[in-house]
Coordinates of C-alpha atoms and ligand atoms in Angstrom, one line a residue:
X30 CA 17.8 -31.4 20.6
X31 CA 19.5 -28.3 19.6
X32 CA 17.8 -25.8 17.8
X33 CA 18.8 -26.1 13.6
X34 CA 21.2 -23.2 12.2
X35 CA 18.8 -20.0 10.7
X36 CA 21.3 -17.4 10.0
X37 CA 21.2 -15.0 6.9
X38 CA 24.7 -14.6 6.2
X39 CA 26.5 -11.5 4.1
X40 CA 29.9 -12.1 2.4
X41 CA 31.1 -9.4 4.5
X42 CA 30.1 -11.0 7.9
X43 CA 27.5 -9.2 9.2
X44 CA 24.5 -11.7 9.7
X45 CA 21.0 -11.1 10.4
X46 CA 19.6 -14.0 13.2
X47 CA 16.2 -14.1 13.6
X48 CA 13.9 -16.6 15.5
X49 CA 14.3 -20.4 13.8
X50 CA 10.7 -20.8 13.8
X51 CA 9.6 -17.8 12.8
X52 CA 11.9 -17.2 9.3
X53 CA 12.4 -20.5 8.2
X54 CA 14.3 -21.0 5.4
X55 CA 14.4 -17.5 4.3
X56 CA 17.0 -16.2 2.0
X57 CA 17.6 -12.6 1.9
X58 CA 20.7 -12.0 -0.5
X59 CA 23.6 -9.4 0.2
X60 CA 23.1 -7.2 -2.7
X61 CA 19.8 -7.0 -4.9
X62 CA 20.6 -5.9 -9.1
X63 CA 17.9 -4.4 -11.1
X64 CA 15.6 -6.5 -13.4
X65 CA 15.7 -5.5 -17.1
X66 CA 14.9 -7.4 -20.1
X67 CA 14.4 -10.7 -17.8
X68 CA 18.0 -10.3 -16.6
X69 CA 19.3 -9.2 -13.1
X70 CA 21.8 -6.6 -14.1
X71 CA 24.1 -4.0 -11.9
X72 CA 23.5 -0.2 -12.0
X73 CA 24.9 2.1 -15.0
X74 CA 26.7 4.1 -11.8
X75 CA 27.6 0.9 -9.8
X76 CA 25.2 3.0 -6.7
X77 CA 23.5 0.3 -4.1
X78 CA 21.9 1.6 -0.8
X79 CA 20.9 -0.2 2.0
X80 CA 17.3 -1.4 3.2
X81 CA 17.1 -2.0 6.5
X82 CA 14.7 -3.5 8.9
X83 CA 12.8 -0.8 10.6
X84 CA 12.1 -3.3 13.8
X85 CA 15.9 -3.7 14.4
X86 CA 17.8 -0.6 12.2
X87 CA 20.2 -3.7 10.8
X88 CA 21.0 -4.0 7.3
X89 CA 18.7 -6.6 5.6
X90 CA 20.7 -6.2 2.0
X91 CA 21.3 -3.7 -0.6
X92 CA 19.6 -2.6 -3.4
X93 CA 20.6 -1.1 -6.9
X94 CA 19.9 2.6 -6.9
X95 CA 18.6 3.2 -10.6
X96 CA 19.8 6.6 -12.5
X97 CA 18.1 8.1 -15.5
X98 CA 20.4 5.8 -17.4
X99 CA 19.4 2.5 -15.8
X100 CA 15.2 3.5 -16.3
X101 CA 16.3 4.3 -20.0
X102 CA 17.5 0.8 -19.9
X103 CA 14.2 -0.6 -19.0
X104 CA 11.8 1.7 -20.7
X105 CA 13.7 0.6 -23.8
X106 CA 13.2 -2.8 -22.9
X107 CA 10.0 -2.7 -22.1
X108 CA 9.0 -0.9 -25.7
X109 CA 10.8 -3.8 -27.0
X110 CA 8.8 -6.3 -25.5
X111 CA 5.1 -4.3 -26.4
X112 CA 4.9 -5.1 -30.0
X113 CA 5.5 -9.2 -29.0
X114 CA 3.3 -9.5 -26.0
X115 CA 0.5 -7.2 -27.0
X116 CA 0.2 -9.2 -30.5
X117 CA 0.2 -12.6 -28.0
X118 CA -3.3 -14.1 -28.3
X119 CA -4.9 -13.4 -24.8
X120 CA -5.8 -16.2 -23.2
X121 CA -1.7 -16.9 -23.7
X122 CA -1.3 -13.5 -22.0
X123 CA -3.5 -15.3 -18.9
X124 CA -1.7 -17.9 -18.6
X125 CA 2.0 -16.3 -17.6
X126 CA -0.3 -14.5 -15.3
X127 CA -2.1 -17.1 -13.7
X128 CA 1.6 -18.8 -14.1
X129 CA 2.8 -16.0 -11.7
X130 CA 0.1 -16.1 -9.4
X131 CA 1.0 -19.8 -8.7
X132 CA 4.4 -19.3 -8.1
X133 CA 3.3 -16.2 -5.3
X134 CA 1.0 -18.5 -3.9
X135 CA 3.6 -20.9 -3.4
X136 CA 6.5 -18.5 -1.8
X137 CA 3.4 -16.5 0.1
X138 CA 5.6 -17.8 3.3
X139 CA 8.6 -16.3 2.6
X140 CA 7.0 -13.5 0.7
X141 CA 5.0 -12.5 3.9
X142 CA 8.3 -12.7 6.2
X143 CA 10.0 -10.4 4.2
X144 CA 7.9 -8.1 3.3
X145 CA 7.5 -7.8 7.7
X146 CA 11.1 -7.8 8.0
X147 CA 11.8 -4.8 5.3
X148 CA 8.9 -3.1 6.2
X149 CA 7.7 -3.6 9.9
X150 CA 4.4 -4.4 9.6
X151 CA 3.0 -7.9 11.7
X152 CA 3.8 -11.1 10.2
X153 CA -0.3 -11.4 11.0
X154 CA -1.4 -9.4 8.7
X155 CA 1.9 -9.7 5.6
X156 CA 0.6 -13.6 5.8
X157 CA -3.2 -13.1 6.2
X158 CA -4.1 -10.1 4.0
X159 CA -0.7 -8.6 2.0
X160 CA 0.6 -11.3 0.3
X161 CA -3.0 -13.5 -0.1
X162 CA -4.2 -10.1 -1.5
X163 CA -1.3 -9.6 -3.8
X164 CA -1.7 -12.8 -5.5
X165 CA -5.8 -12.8 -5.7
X166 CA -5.1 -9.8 -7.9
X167 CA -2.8 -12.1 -10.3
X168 CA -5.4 -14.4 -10.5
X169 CA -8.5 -11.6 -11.2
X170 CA -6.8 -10.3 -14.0
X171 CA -5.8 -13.5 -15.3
X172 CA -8.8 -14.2 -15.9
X173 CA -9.8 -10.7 -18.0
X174 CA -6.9 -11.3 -20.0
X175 CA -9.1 -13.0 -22.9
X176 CA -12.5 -11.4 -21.9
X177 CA -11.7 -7.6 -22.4
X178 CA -14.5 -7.4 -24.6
X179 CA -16.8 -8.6 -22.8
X180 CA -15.8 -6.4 -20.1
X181 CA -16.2 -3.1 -22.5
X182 CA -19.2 -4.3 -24.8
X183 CA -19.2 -3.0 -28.1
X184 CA -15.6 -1.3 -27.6
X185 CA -12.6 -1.5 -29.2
X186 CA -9.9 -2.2 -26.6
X187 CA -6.7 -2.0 -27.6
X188 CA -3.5 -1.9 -24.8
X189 CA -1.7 1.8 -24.0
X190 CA 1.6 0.3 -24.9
X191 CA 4.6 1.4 -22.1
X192 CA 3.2 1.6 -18.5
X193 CA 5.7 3.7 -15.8
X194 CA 4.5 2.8 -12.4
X195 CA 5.4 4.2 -9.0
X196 CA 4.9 2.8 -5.6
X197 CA 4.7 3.5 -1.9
X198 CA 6.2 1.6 1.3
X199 CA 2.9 0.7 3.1
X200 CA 1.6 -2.4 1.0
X201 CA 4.8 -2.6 -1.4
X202 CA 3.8 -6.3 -2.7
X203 CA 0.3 -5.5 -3.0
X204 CA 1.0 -2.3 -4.6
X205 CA 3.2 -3.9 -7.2
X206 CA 0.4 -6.2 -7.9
X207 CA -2.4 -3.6 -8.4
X208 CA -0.3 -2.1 -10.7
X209 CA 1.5 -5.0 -12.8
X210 CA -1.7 -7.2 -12.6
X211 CA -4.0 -5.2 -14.7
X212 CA -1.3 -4.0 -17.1
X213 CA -0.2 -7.0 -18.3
X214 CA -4.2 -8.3 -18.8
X215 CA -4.4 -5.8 -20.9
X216 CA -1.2 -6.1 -23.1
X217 CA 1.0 -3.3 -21.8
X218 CA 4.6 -3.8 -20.6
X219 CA 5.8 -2.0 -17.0
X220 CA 8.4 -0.3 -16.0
X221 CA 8.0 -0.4 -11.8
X222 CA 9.6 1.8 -9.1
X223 CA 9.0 0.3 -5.3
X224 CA 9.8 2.7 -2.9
X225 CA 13.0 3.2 -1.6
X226 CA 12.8 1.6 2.3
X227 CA 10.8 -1.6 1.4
X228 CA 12.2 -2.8 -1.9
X229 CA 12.6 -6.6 -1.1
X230 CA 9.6 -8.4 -1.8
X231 CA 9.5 -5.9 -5.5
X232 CA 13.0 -8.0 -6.0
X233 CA 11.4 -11.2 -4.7
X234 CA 8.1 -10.4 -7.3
X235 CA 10.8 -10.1 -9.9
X236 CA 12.2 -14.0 -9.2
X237 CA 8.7 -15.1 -9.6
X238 CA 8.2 -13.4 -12.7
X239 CA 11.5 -14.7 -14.1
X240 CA 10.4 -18.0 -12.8
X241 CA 7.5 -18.2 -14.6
X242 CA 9.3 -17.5 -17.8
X243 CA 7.3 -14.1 -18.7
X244 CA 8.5 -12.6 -21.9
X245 CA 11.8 -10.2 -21.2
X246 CA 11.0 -6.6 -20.8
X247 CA 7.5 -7.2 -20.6
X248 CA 7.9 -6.2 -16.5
X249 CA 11.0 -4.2 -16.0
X250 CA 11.7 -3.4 -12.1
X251 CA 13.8 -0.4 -11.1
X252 CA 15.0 -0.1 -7.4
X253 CA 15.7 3.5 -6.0
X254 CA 14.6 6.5 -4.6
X255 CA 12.5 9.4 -5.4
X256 CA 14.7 10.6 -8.4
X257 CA 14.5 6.9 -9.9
X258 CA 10.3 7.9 -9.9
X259 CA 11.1 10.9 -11.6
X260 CA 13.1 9.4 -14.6
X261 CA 10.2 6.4 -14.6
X262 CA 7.2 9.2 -14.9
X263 CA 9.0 12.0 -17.2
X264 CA 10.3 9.4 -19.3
X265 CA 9.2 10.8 -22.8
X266 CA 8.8 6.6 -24.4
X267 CA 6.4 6.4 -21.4
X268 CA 2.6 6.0 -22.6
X269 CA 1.0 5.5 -19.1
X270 CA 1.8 6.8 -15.5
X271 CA 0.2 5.0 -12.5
X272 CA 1.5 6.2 -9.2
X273 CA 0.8 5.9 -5.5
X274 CA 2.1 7.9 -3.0
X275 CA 1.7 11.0 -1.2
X276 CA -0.6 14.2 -2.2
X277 CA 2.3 16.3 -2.6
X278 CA 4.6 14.0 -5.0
X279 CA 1.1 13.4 -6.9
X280 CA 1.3 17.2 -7.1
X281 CA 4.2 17.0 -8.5
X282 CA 3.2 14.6 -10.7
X283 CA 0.7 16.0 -12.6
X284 CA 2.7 19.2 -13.1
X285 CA 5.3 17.3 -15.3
X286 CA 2.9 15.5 -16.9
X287 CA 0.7 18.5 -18.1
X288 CA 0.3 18.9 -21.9
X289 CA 2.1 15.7 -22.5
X290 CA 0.2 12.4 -24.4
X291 CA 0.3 10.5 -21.2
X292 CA -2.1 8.4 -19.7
X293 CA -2.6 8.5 -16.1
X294 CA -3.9 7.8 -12.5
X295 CA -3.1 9.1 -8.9
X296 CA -3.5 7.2 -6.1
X297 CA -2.6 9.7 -3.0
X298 CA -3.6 10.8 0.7
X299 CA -6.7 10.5 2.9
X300 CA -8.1 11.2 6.1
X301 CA -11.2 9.2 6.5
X302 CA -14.2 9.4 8.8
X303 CA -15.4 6.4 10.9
X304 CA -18.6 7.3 11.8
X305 CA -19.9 5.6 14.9
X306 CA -23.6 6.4 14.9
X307 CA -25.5 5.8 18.7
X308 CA -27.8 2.8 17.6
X309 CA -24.4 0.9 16.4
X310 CA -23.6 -2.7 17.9
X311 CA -20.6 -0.6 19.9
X312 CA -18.2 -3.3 21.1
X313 CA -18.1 -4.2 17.3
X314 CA -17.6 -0.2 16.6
X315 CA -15.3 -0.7 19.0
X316 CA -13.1 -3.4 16.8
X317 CA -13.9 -1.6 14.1
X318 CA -12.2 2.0 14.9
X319 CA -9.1 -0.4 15.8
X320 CA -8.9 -2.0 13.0
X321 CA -9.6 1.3 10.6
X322 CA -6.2 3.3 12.8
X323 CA -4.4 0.6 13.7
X324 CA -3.7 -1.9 10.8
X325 CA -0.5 -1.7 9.4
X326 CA 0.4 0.6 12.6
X327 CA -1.9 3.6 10.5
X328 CA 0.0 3.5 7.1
X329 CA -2.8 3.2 5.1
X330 CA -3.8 5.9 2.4
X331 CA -7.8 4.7 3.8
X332 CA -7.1 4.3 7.6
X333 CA -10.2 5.6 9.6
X334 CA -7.9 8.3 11.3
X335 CA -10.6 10.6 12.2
X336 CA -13.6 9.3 14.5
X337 CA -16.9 10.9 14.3
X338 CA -19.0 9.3 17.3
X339 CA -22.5 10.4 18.4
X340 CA -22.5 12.5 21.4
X341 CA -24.4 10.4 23.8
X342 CA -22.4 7.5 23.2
X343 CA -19.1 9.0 22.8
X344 CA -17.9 8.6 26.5
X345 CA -18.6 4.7 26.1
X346 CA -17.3 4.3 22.8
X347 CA -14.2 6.3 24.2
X348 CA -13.8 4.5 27.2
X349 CA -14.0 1.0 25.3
X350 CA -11.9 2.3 23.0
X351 CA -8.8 2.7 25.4
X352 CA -9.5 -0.3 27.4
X353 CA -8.7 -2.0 23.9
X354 CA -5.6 -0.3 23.1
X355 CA -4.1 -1.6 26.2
X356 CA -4.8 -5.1 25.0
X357 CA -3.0 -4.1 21.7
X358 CA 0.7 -5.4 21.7
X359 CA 3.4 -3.3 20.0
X360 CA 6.5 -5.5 18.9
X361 CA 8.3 -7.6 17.0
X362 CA 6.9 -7.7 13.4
X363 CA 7.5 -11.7 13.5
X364 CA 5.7 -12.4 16.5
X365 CA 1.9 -13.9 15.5
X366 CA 1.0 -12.0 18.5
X367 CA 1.5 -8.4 17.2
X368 CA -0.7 -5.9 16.6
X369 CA 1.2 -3.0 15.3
X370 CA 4.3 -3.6 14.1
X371 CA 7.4 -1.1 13.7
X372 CA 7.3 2.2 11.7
X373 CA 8.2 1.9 8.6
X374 CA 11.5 4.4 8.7
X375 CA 13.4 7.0 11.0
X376 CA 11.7 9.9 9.1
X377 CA 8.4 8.6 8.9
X378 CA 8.7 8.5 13.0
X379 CA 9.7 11.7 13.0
X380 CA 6.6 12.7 10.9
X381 CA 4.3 11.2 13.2
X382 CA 6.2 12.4 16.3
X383 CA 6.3 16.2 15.0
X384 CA 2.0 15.5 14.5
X385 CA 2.1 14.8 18.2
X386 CA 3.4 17.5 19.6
X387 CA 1.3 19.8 17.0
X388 CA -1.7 18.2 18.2
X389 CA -1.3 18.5 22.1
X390 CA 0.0 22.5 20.9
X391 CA -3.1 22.8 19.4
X392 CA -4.8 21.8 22.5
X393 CA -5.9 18.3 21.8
X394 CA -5.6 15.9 24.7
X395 CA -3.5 13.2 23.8
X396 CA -4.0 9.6 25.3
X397 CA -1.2 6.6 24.8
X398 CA -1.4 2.8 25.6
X399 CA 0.8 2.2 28.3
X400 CA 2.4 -0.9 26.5
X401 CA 5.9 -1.3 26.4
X402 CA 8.0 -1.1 23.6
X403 CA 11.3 -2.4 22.3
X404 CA 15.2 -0.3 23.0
X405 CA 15.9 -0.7 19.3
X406 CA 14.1 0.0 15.9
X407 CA 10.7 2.2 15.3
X408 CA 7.9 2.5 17.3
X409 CA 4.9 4.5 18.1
X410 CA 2.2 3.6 20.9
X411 CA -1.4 3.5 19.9
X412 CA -2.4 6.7 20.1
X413 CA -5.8 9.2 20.2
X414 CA -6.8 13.2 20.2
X415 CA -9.6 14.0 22.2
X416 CA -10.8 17.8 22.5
X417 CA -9.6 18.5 19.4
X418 CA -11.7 20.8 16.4
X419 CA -12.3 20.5 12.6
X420 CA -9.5 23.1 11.7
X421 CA -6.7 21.7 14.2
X422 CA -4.2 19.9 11.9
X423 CA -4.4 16.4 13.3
X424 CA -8.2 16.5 12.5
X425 CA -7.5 18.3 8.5
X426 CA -3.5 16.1 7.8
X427 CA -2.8 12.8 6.9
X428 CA -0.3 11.4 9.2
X429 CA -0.2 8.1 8.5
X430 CA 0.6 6.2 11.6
X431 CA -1.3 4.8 14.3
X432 CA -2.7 8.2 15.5
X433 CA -6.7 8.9 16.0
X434 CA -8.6 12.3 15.7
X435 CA -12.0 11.6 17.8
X436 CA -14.7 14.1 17.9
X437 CA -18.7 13.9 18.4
X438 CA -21.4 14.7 16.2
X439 CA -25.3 15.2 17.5
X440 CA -27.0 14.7 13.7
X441 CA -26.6 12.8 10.7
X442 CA -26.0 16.3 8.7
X443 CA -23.0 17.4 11.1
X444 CA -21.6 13.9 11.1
X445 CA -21.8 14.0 7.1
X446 CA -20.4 18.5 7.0
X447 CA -17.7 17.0 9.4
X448 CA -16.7 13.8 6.9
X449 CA -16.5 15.9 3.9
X450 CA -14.5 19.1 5.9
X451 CA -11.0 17.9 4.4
X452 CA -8.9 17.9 1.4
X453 CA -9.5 14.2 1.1
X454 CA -11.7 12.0 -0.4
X455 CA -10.5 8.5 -0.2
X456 CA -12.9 6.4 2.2
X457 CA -14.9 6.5 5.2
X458 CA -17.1 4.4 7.8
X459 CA -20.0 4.1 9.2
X460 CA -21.7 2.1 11.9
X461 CA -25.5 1.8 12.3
X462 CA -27.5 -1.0 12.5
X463 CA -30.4 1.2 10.5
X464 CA -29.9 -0.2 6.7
X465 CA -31.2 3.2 5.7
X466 CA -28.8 5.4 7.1
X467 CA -26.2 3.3 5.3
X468 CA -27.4 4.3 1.9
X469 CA -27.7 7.5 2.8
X470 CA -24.3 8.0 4.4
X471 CA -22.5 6.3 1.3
X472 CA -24.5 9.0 -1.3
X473 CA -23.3 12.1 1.5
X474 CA -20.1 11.2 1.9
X475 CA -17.5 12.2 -0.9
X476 CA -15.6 9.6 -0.6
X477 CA -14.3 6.3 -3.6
X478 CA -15.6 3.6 -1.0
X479 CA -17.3 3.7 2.0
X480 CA -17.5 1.0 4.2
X481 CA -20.6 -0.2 6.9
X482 CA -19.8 -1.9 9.8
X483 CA -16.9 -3.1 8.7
X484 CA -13.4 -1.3 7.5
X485 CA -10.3 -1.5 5.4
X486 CA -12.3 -4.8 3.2
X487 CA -10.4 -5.4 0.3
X488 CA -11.3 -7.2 -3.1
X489 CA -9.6 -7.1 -6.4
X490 CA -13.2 -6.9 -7.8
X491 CA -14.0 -3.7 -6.2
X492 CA -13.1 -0.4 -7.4
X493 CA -10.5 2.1 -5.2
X494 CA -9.8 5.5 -5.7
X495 CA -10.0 9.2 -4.7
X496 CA -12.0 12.2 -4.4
X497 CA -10.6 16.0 -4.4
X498 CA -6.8 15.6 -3.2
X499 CA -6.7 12.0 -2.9
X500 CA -6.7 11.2 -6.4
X501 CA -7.2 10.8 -10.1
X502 CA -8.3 7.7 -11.9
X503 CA -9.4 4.3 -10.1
X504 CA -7.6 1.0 -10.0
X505 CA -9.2 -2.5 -9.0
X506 CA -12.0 -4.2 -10.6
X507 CA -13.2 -3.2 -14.0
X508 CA -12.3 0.2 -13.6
X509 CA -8.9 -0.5 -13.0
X510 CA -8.7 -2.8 -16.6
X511 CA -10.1 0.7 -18.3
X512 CA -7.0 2.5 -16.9
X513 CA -4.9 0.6 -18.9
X514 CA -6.5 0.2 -22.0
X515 CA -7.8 2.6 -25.2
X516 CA -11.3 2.4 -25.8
X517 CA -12.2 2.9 -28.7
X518 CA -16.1 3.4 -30.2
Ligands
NAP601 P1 5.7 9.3 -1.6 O1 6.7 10.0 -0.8 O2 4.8 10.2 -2.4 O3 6.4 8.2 -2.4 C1 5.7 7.3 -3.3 C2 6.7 6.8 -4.3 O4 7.1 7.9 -5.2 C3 8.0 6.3 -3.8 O5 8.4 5.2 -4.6 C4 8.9 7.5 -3.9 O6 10.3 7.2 -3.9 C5 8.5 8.0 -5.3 N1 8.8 9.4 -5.5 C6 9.2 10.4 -4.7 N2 9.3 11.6 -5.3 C7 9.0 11.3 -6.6 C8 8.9 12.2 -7.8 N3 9.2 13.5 -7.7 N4 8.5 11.6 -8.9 C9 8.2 10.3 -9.0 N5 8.2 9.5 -7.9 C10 8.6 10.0 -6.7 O7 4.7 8.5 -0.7 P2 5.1 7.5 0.5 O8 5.5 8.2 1.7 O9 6.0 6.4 -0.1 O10 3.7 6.8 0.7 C11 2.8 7.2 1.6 C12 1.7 8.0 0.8 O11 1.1 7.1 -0.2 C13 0.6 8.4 1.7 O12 0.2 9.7 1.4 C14 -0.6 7.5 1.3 O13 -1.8 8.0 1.6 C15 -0.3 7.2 -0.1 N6 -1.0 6.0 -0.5 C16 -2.1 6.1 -1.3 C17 -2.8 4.9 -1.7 C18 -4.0 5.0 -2.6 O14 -4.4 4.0 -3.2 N7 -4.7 6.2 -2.7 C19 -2.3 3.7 -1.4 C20 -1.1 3.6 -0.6 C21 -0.5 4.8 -0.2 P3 11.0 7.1 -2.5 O15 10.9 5.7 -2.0 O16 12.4 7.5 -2.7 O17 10.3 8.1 -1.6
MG602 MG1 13.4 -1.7 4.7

C-alpha cells in the first residue's frame, strides 16, 4: 500500500515534504499574523519575514514583523485587559490556566515537531523534555493562582499590572511558558516577543490560548526581531520587563531601564563547570558531561561547557569521553535517533565556527567526532578543547553550541578558583560519590543551581537564575511568583 499524502502546501507552491511518519498531520500555515486582543491581526507596516528550518534552509512560513506601532497595539490591549483579569477571583484565573495546559498537553505532538522543525533541535528531546516541560509549568502555576497567600504569609500580594517579556531561540515554547505561566497566576497581562528564527510554536501557544477562550489582551504575542524587543521593554505603559537572552542585549537592557518604575529580571549567559572529581562512578560522569554540552547541540544558557576533571583521572575520563562522541549521531532533527540536532541559524554557526578557530589560535587542541553530516542546513560536530588555560577565550566565552573546554584540577580548592574564574554564574556540576563534597561544592561554587551527579534537571518547582553576568532576578518555583507580584507588608 502506498504511502498516505503528508505535504505542507503554500499558496504560492513551494511545499515543505517531510517523512509521513515522522510529521503526521502537521499544519504549518503560509503566513503567521500577530495575536492582539485575542485576534490574529496583520502588521501596522504589512512587513512578514521568513522562518526557516535551520536542518534544511527551506521556508517553513512567514511571520508578522511587529513595529513600535503593532507593540503599542498590544501593550494597549493588554492594559485593557489588567483591570478585568486581575479583579477575576483566582481560582477562575487557574482555571483558563490549567485550561491551557490541557490544550498543550493535547497538541504536545505537533507542538514537539515544530518546534524541531523551526528550530533544529532532536525531535527526542522537543517531545521528551521541551514541550512536557512547557506545559508542567502551565499546570504549577495553575495551581498558585488561588494560594498566593499562602505562598507569601502575612503579605499583601497584589499583581504588577503590564508584563513585557522577551525571549530567546534555544527553548522558545518553554521560554514562553516560564514567562506567561507565572504572570497570569499572579494577575498580570503579557505582552511576549519570541525570538526572531524560531517563532512557530509562540504562534502555535497563541492558538491554544485562543482556544481556551482566555480573556482578550490578557496574553498579547508580538513576532519580530530585535527592534520588536526594544519597543516591548522601552515601552513606557510597561510595568514589568522579563527577558532572556544574551549578556550583552541584557546590558542593554538594563541601561534603558535605569531610573524608570519598572519591574524587572534578566535571565542571560553562562559558562558552567562540570566538575568530575576522581572517586566519581566515571562511565556515569561520562553521560553526564554529554548530556551537560551536548543537549540541544550546546544552546543552553546552563550547558556544562567547561570540564574540570581531576588530574589522575583525566586521561580516562577523556578517552571515554571521545569514544562516546563517536556514538553520538548528528542529523535530521525528526529522526528519534538524533543526538544533536541542527544549529539553530547561519549566524549562530558562524559564531561557533569563529570560536573554533580562536581556540586552536590560542593553542587549544581541538578534537571532532568523525560522524558525518548532512550537504544542506546547519551543523557542527561534537566537539572538545584540550590544552587549553583559564584566560583562553573558549575556557572565559559563552559559545553556545556543542563545544567543550576540558581542563584538570589536582584539589577541591583549584577545582572550586577555577569554577568561579568567569563572568558567569548560572550553574555548574559536580560528580563525587562523597555526599560531603557535594554540600561543599554547591556553598563554593557561585553559581543559581548546581547540580550532583546529574545535569541540566529541570522542575518548574525549582528556582533558576544567575550570578555576576548571568543575571538579575529568578524565575521558577516560588521565586519566580514573587517576580511578578507586589508585596506588600
Ligand atoms: P539575544 O540575542 O540576546 O536575544 C534574545 C531576545 O531578545 C530575542 O528575542 C531578540 O530578538 C531580542 N532582542 C535583541 N535585541 C534586543 C534589544 N535591544 N532589546 C530587546 N530585545 C532584544 O539572545 P539569543 O541569541 O536569542 O539567545 C541566546 C542567549 O540567551 C544566550 O546568551 C543564553 O545564555 C541566553 N539564555 C539565558 C537563559 C537563562 O535563563 N539565563 C535561558 C536561555 C537562554 P531577535 O530574535 O531579533 O534576536
Ligand atoms: Mg526557524
Amino acid at each position: 500500500m502506498a504511502a498516505p499524502e503528508n505535504k505542507l502546501a503554500f499558496d504560492d507552491g513551494w511545499q515543505y515534504s517531510p517523512a509521513p511518519e515522522s510529521t503526521g498531520h502537521i499544519k504549518i500555515d503560509k503566513r503567521y499574523e500577530l495575536f492582539i486582543g485575542g485576534k490574529f491581526v496583520a502588521p501596522e507596516k504589512g512587513k512578514y519575514f521568513d522562518t526557516i528550518n535551520p536542518a534544511t534552509e527551506e521556508r517553513l512560513s512567514r511571520v508578522a514583523d511587529a513595529s513600535a506601532l503593532d507593540v503599542d497595539k498590544a501593550v494597549k490591549a493588554a492594559r485593557k485587559a489588567y483591570g478585568p483579569w486581575s479583579r477575576l477571583k483566582a481560582a477562575e484565573r487557574g482555571k483558563y490556566i490549567y485550561r491551557i495546559a490541557r490544550i498543550m498537553q493535547e497538541r504536545s505532538r505537533e507542538f514537539a515537531v515544530i518546534e524541531s522543525l523551526d528550530g533544529g533541535k532532536p525531535i527526542r528531546e522537543s517531545r521528551d523534555v521541551d514541550i512536557p516541560l512547557a506545559t508542567a509549568h502551565f499546570f504549577y502555576y495553575a495551581g498558585w493562582a488561588d494560594k498566593l497567600e499562602y505562598a507569601f504569609p502575612g503579605r499583601k500580594v497584589k499583581p504588577l499590572g503590564v508584563a513585557g517579556q522577551v525571549i530567546p531561540w534555544n527553548f522558545p515554547m518553554l521560554m514562553a511558558s516560564w514567562k506567561i505561566a507565572p504572570a497570569l497566576a499572579c494577575g498580570n497581562t503579557v505582552v511576549l516577543k519570541p525570538a526572531e528564527t524560531t517563532p512557530l510554536t509562540a504562534m502555535k501557544l497563541a492558538e491554544a490560548i485562543a482556544d481556551a477562550g482566555l480573556p482578550p489582551g490578557v496574553v498579547n504575542i508580538v513576532t519580530g526581531a530585535g527592534d520588536t524587543g526594544a519597543a516591548v521593554v522601552t515601552h513606557p505603559d510597561v510595568d514589568k520587563v522579563a527577558f532572556t537572552g544574551s549578556t550583552s542585549v541584557g546590558r542593554v537592557i538594563q541601561k534603558a531601564l535605569a531610573g524608570t518604575n519598572k519591574k524587572y529580571t534578566l535571565e542571560l549567559g553562562g559558562k558552567a563547570a562540570n566538575i568530575v572529581f576522581a572517586d566519581a562512578a566515571i562511565d556515569q560522569a561520562v553521560e553526564g558531561i554529554v548530556t551537560g554540552i551536548f543537549f540541544n547541540q550546546g544552546h543552553v544558557c546552563c550547558a556544562g561547557s567547561r570540564l574540570l576533571v581531576q588530574e589522575s583521572v583525566a586521561d580516562e575520563v577523556v578517552q571515554k569521553l571521545k569514544d562516546r562522541m563517536e556514538t553520538l549521531i548528528v542529523g535530521d532533527p525528526l529522526d528519534k535517533n538524533t543526538d544533536i540536532g541542527a544549529i539553530n541559524s547561519a549566524s549562530q554557526l558562524k559564531t561557533i565556527e569563529a570560536y573554533l578557530a580562536v581556540g586552536q589560535e590560542e593553542g587549544g587542541t581541538m578534537y571532532q567526532s568523525s560522524c558525518a553530516v548532512p550537504d544542506k542546513g546547519y551543523w557542527c560536530r561534537p566537539t572538545i578543547f584540550t590544552d587549553v588555560s583559564q584566560s583562553n577565550r573558549v575556557v572565559q566565552e559563552e559559545i553556545f553550541g556543542p563545544v567543550l573546554a576540558i581542563q584538570t584540577f589536582r584539589t577541591f580548592d583549584e577545582a572550586v578558583s577555577k569554577a568561579n574564574n568567569t563572568p558567569y554564574g548560572l550553574s555548574g556540576g559536580i560528580w563525587t560519590d562523597k555526599g560531603a563534597k557535594i554540600f561543599k561544592m554547591t556553598q563554593s561554587i557561585r553559581a543559581g543551581v548546581v547540580w550532583a551527579n546529574t545535569f541540566n534537571k529541570f522542575d518548574p518547582a525549582s528556582p533558576f537564575g544567575g550570578y555576576k553576568e548571568s543575571g538579575v532576578g529568578r524565575e521558577g518555583g516560588l521565586h519566580g511568583l514573587g517576580a511578578y507580584l507586589k508585596l506588600e507588608a
